[in-house]
Coordinates of C-alpha atoms in Angstrom, one line a residue:
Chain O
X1 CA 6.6 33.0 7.9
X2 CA 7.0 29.8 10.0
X3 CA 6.6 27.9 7.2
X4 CA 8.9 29.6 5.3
X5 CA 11.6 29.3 8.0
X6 CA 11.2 25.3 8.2
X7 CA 11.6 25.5 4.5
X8 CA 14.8 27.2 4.6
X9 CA 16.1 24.9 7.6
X10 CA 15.0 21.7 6.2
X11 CA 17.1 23.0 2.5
X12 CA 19.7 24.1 4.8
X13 CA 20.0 21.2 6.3
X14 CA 20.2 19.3 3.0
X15 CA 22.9 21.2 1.4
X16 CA 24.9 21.5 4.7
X17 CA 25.0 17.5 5.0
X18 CA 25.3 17.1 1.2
X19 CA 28.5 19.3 0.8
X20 CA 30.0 18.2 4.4
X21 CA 30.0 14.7 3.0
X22 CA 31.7 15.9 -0.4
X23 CA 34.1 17.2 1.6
X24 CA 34.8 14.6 3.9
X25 CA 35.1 11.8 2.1
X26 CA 35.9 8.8 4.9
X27 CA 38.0 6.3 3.4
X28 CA 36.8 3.8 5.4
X29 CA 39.3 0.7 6.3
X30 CA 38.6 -2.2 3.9
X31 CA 39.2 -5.1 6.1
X32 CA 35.6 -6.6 6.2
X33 CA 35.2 -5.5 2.3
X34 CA 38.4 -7.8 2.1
X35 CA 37.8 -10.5 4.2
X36 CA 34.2 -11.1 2.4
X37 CA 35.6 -10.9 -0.5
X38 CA 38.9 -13.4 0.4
X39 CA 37.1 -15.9 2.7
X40 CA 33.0 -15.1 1.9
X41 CA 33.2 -18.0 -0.5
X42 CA 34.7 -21.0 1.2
X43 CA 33.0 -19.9 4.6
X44 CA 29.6 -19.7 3.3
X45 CA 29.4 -22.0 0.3
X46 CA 27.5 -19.0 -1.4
X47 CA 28.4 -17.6 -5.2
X48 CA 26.3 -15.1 -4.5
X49 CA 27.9 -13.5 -1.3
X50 CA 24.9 -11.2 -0.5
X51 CA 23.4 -14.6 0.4
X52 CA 26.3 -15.6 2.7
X53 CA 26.3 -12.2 4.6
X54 CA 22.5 -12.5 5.0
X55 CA 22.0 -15.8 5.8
X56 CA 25.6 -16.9 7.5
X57 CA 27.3 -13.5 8.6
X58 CA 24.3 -11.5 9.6
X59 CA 21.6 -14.7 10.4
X60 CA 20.5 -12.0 13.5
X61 CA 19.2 -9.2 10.9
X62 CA 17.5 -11.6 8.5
X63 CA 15.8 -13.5 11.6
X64 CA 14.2 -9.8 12.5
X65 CA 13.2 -9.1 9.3
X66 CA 11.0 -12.3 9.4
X67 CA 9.5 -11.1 12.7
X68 CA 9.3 -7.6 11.2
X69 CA 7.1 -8.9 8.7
X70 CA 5.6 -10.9 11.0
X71 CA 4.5 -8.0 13.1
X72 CA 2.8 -6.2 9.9
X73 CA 0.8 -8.7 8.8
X74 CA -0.5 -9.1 12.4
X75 CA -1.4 -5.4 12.6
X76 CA -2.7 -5.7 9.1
X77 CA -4.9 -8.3 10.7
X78 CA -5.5 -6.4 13.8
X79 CA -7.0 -2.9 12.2
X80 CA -8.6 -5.4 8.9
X81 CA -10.6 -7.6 11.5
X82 CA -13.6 -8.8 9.2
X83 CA -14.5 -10.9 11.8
X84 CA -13.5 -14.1 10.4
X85 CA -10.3 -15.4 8.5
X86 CA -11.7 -15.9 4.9
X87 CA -12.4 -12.7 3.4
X88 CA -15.0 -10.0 4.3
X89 CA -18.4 -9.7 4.7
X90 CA -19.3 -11.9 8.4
X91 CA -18.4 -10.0 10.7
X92 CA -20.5 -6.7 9.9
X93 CA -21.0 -5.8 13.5
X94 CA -17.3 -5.9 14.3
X95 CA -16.3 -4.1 10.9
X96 CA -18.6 -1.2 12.1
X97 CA -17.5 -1.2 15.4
X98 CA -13.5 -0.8 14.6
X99 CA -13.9 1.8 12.3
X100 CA -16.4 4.0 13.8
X101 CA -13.8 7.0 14.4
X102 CA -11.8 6.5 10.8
X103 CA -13.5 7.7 7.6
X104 CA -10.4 8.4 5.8
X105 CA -11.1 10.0 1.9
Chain C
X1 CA -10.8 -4.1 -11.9
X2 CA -14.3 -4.0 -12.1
X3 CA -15.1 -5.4 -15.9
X4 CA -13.9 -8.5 -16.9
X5 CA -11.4 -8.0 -19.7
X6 CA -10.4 -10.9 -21.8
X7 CA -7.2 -9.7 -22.9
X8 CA -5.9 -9.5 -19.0
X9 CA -7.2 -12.9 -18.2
X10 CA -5.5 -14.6 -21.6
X11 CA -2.5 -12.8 -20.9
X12 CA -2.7 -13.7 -17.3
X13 CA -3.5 -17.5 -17.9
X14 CA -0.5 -17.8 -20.4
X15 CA 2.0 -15.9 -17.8
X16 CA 1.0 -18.0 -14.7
X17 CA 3.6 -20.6 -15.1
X18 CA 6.4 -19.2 -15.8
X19 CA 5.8 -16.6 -13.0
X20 CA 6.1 -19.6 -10.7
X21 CA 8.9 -20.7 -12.7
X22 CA 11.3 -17.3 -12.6
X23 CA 9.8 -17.0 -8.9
X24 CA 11.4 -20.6 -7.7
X25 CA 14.2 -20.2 -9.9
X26 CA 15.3 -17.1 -8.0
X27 CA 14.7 -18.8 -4.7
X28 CA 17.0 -21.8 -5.7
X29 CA 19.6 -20.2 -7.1
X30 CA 19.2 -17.7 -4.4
X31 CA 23.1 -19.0 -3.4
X32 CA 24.5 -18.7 -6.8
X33 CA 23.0 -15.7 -8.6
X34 CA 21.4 -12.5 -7.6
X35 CA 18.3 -12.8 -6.0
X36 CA 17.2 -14.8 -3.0
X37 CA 14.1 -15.6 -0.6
X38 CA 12.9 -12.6 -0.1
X39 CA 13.4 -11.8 -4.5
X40 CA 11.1 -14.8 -4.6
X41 CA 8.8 -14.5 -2.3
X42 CA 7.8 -11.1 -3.5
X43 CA 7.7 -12.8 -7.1
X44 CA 5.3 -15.7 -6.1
X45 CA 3.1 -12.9 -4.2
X46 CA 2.8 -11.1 -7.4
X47 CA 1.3 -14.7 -8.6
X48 CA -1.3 -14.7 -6.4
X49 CA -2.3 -11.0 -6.9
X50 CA -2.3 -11.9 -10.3
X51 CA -4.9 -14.2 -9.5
X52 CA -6.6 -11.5 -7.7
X53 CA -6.6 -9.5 -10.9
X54 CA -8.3 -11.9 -13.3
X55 CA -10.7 -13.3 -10.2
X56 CA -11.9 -11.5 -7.4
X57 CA -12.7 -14.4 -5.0
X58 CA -12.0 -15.5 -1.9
X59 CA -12.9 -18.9 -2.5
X60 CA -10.2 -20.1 -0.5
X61 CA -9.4 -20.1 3.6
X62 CA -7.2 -17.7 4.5
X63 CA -7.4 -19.0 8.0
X64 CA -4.8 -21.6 6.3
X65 CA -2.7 -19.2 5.0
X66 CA -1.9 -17.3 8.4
X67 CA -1.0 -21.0 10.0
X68 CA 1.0 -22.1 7.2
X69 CA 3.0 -18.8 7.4
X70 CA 3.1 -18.9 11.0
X71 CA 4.7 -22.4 10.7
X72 CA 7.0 -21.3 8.6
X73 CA 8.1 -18.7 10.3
X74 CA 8.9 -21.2 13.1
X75 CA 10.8 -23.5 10.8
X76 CA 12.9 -20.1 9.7
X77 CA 14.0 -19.4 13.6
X78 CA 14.5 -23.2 14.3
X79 CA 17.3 -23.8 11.2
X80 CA 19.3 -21.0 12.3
X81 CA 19.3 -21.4 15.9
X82 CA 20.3 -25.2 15.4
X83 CA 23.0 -24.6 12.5
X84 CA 24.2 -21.4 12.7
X85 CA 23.9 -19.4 16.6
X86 CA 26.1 -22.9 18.1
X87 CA 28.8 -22.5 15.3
X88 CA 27.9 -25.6 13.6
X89 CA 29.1 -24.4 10.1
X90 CA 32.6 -24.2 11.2
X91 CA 32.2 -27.7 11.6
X92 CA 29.9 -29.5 9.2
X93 CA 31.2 -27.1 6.6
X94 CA 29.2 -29.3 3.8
X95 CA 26.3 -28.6 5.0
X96 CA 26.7 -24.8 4.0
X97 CA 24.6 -25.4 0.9
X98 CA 21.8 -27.1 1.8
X99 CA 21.0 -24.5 4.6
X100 CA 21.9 -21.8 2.0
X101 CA 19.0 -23.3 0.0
X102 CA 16.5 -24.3 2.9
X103 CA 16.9 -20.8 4.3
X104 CA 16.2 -19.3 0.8
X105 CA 13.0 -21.7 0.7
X106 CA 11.5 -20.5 4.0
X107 CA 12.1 -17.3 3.5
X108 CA 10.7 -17.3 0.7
X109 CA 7.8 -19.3 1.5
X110 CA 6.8 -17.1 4.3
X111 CA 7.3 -13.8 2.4
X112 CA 5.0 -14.9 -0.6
X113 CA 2.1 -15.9 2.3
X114 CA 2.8 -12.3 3.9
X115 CA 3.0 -10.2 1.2
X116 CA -0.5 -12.8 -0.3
X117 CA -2.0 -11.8 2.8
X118 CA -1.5 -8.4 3.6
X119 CA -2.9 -7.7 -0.3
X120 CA -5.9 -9.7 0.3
X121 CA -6.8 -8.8 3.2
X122 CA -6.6 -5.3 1.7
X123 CA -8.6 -6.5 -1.4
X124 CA -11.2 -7.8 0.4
X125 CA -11.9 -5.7 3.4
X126 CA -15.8 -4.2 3.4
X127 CA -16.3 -1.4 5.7
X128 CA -19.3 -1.8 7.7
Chain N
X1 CA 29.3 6.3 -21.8
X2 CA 25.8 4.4 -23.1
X3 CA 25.2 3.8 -19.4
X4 CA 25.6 6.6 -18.3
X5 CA 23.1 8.3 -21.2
X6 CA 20.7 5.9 -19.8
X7 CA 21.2 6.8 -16.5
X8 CA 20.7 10.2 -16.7
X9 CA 17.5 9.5 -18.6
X10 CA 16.2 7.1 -16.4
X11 CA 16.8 9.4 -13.8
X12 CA 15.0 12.3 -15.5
X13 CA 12.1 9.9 -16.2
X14 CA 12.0 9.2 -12.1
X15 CA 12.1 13.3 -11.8
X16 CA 9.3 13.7 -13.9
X17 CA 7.1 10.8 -13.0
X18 CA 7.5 12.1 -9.5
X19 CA 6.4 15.7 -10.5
X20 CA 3.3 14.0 -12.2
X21 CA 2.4 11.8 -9.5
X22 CA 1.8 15.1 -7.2
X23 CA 0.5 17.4 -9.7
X24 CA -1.9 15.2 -11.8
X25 CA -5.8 15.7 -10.3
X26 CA -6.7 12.0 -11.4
X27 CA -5.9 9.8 -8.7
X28 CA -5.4 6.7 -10.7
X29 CA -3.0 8.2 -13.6
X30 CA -1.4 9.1 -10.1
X31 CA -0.9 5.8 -9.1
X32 CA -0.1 4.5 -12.9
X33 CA 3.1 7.3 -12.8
X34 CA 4.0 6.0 -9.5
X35 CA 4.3 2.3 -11.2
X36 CA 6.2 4.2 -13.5
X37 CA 8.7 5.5 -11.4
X38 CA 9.2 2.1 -9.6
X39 CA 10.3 1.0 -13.3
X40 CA 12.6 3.3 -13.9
X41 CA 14.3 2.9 -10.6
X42 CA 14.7 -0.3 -10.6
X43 CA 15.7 0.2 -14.2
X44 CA 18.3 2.3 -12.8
X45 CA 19.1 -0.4 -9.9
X46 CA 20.7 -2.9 -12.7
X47 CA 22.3 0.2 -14.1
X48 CA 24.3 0.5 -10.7
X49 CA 24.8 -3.6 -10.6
X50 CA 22.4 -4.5 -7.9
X51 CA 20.0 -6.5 -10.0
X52 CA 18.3 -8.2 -6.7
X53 CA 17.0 -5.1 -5.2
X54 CA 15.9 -4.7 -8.7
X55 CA 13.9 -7.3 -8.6
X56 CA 12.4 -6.6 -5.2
X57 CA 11.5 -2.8 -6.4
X58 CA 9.9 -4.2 -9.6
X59 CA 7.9 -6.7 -8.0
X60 CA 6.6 -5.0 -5.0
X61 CA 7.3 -1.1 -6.3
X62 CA 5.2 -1.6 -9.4
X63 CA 3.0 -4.7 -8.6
X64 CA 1.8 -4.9 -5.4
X65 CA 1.9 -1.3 -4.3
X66 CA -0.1 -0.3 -7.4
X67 CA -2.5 -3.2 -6.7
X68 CA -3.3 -1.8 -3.5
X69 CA -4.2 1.5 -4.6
X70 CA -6.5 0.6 -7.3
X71 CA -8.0 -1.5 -4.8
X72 CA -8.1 1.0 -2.2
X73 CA -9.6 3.7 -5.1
X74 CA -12.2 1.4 -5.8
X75 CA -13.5 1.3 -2.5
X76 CA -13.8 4.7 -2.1
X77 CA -15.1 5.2 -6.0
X78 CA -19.1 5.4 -4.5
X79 CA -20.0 9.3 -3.2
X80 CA -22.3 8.6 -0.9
X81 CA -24.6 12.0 0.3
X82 CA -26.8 11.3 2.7
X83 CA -29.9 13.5 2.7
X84 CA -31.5 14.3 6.5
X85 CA -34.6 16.0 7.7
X86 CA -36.4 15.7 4.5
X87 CA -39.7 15.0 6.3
X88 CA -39.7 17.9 9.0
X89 CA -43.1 19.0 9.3
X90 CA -42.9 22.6 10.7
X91 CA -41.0 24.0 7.7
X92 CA -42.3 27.4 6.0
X93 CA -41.3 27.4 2.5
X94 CA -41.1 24.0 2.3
X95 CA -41.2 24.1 -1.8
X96 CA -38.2 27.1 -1.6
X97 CA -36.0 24.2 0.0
X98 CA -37.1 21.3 -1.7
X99 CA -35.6 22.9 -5.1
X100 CA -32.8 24.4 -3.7
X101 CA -32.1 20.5 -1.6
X102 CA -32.4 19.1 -5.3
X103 CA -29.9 21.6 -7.0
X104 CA -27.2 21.3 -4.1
X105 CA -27.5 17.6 -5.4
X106 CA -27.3 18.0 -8.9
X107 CA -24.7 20.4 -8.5
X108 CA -22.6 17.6 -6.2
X109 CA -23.0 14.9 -8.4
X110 CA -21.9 16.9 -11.4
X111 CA -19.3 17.3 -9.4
X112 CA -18.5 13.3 -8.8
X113 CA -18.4 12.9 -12.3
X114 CA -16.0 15.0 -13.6
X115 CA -13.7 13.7 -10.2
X116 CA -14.4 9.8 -11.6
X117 CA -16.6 9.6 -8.6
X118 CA -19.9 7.3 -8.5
X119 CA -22.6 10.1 -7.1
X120 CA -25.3 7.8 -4.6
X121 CA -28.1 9.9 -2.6
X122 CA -29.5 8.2 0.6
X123 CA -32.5 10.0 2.0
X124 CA -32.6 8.8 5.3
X125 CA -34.9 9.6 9.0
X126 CA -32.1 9.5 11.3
X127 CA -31.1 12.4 13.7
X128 CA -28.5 14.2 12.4
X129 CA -26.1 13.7 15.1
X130 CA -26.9 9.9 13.9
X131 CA -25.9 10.6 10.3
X132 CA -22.6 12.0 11.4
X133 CA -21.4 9.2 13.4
X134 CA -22.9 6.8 10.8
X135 CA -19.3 6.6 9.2
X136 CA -21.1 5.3 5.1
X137 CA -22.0 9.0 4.5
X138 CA -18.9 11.1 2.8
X139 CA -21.4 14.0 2.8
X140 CA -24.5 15.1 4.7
X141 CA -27.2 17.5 3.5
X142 CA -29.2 18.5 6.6
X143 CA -32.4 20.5 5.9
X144 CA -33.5 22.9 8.3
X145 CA -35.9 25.5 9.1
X146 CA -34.7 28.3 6.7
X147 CA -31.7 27.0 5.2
X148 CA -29.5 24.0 3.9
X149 CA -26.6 22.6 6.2
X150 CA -23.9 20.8 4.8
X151 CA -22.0 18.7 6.4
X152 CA -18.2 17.4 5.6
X153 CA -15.5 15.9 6.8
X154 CA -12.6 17.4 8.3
X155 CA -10.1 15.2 6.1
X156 CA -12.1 14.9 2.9
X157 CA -10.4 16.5 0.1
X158 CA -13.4 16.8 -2.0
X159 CA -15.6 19.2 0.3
X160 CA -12.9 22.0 0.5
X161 CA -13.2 22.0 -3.7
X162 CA -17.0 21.8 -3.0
X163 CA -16.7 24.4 -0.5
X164 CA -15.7 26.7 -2.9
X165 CA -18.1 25.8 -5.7
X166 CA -20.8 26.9 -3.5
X167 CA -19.3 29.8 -2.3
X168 CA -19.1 31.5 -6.0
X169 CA -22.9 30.3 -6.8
X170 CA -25.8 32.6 -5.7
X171 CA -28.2 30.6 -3.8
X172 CA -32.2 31.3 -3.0
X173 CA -32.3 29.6 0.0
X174 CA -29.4 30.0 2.9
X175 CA -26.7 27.6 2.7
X176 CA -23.2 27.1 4.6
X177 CA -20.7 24.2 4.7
X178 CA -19.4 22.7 8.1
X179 CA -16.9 20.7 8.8
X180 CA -17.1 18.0 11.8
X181 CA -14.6 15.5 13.3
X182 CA -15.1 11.7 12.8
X183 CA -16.7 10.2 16.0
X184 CA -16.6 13.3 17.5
X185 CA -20.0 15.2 16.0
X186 CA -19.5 18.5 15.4

């Protein structure tokens, strides 16, 4: 029964967003759309203005992204500890050791 | 995975160059066609897990790999915060291109290590 | 018009490959459908003119993600049962439970190979509170006086299926299924 009620809420949910945004379509003001389009060019230098935006207009969200990647391959590091840098296999203790509590099949 | 199969390794041997080809090609012309650092960097990953593929070895230090990324990564803050946060490309505007291109580099540099690493480390983790 | 035929078929293919990838029992035509669907979408991302994500869902959609489920299946291909109190001295019908032991490993590594696992018995002289926190085992057989324990792990898929393949078969000897918690015994 519970499970059957979160069905019904989460396709409730669905729909209700789905047709409120068919019926309110946002026009939304097209200055920026313009002013990439009008000035993206000579600004950035970039053909390809997705490059401009990420790498001139938006340098702040492609800098995080680094460090967002950055931050996965340091937990990938973290949780993987083989006990040395190159590869598996010397560090048996401390492979043992951090996964005593996961046995995941 | 587990057998050796001569037609993936052929195949593989006669692919590797012009996956590093199409991979720095996207990365160079990130500024001009679609594409871009991280396009390329996921391009020259798939290079390495190629390698992977045909040769199951880690023959090679991945300590290496994590400082070259790292200093990468450092290179990738530095550019911006010289050229672009003070408003520099206002100024120099003839400049624009060259850190188009050196950003597209780094970026993709230090993606290609990432994603290299992440998979390995994936690939050759032993439980125990 | 020929775009959008190809849309819509592309995006039937997606609808379908994601049906398959849930549904199929074979975990690594699973992962070939999910490579699959990575195609077709970004097949479908050029459709809608955004060739670089394209490229980004091709390469790491179908190439790396794959990669690291194959390589993820094969370390997790070997079924390793772990066989413990094989040696306890004090046991009455000691031959009773050494046939039946045998059977409930035949029938398990039948079992592996029609799921594409590798079936590996380890008969071992640890405790058995030793053999649970001993994280290489996916399934423990513990023999006891007058029965068969087995023991499996909460989040293993395979011992509910093998729950109920022992639960339809008559047995000689008394046998039940547990499940335990990892690291925290029983």
């Amino acid at each position: 029964m519970k499970n059957v009620a979160v069905a019904l809420f989460c396709f409730g949910m669905f729909f209700g967003v789905v047709f409120l945004t068919v019926e309110h379509n946002v026009e939304l003001e097209p200055t920026l759309y313009n002013y990439f389009i009008e000035h993206g060019t000579a600004e950035t230098g970039a053909q390809n203005i997705v490059a401009g935006i990420l790498l001139n207009y938006r340098m702040y969200d492609t800098v995080f992204e680094a460090m967002i990647l950055l931050t996965s391959v340091m937990g990938m590091l973290h949780f993987l500890y083989t006990g040395h840098g190159h590869g598996g296999g010397h560090g048996k203790k401390a492979g043992a050791e951090a996964h005593k509590g996961g046995k995941n099949d | 995975m587990t057998e050796k199969s001569s037609i993936i390794s052929t195949m593989t041997g006669f692919l590797y160059p012009f996956i590093v080809l199409f991979g720095f090609y996207i990365i160079a012309n990130g500024h001009n066609t679609p594409g871009g650092g991280f396009q390329g960097g996921s391009v020259i990953a798939a290079l390495f897990i190629a390698r992977y593929l045909v040769l199951p070895v880690d023959d090679f230090n991945m300590d290496t790999l994590h400082y070259v990324e790292k200093a990468f990564l450092v290179f990738l803050l530095l550019l911006p915060i010289v050229f672009i946060f003070p408003g520099l490309h206002l100024v120099y505007d003839r400049f624009n291109v060259p850190y188009l291109i050196a950003m597209n580099f780094l970026i993709g540099m230090k993606v290609s290590l990432g994603l290299t690493i992440i998979v390995f480390r994936f690939g050759f983790f032993r439980e125990g | 018009m020929n775009t959008i035929v190809a849309e819509a078929a592309l995006l039937v293919v997606m609808a379908l490959m994601a049906l398959l990838t849930i549904r199929t029992q074979i975990l690594r035509m699973a992962i070939v459908y999910m490579g699959i669907f990575s195609l077709s979408a970004s097949l479908v991302y050029v459709l809608y003119r955004a060739p670089d994500v394209a490229i980004a869902e091709a390469v790491i959609g179908s190439g790396l993600v794959a990669l690291l489920y194959l390589s993820a299946l094969k370390r997790y291909r070997v079924y390793t049962i772990g066989v413990v109190g094989s040696n306890m001295p004090n046991v009455s019908d000691r031959h009773i439970l050494e046939l039946e032991r045998n059977a409930v490993i035949n029938d398990i590594a039948g079992f592996c190979v029609e799921r594409e696992r590798e079936p590996q018995t380890v008969f071992s002289q640890e405790s058995i509170d030793e053999a649970l926190l001993n994280t290489n085992y996916d399934i423990v057989i513990e023999e006891y006086e007058g029965g068969i324990r087995l023991y499996g792990h909460d989040e293993n898929y395979l011992v509910d299926e093998l729950e109920l393949l022992f639960a339809i078969r008559d047995r000689d000897a008394e046998l039940e299924v547990i499940r335990f918690r990892a690291g925290a015994g029983i």
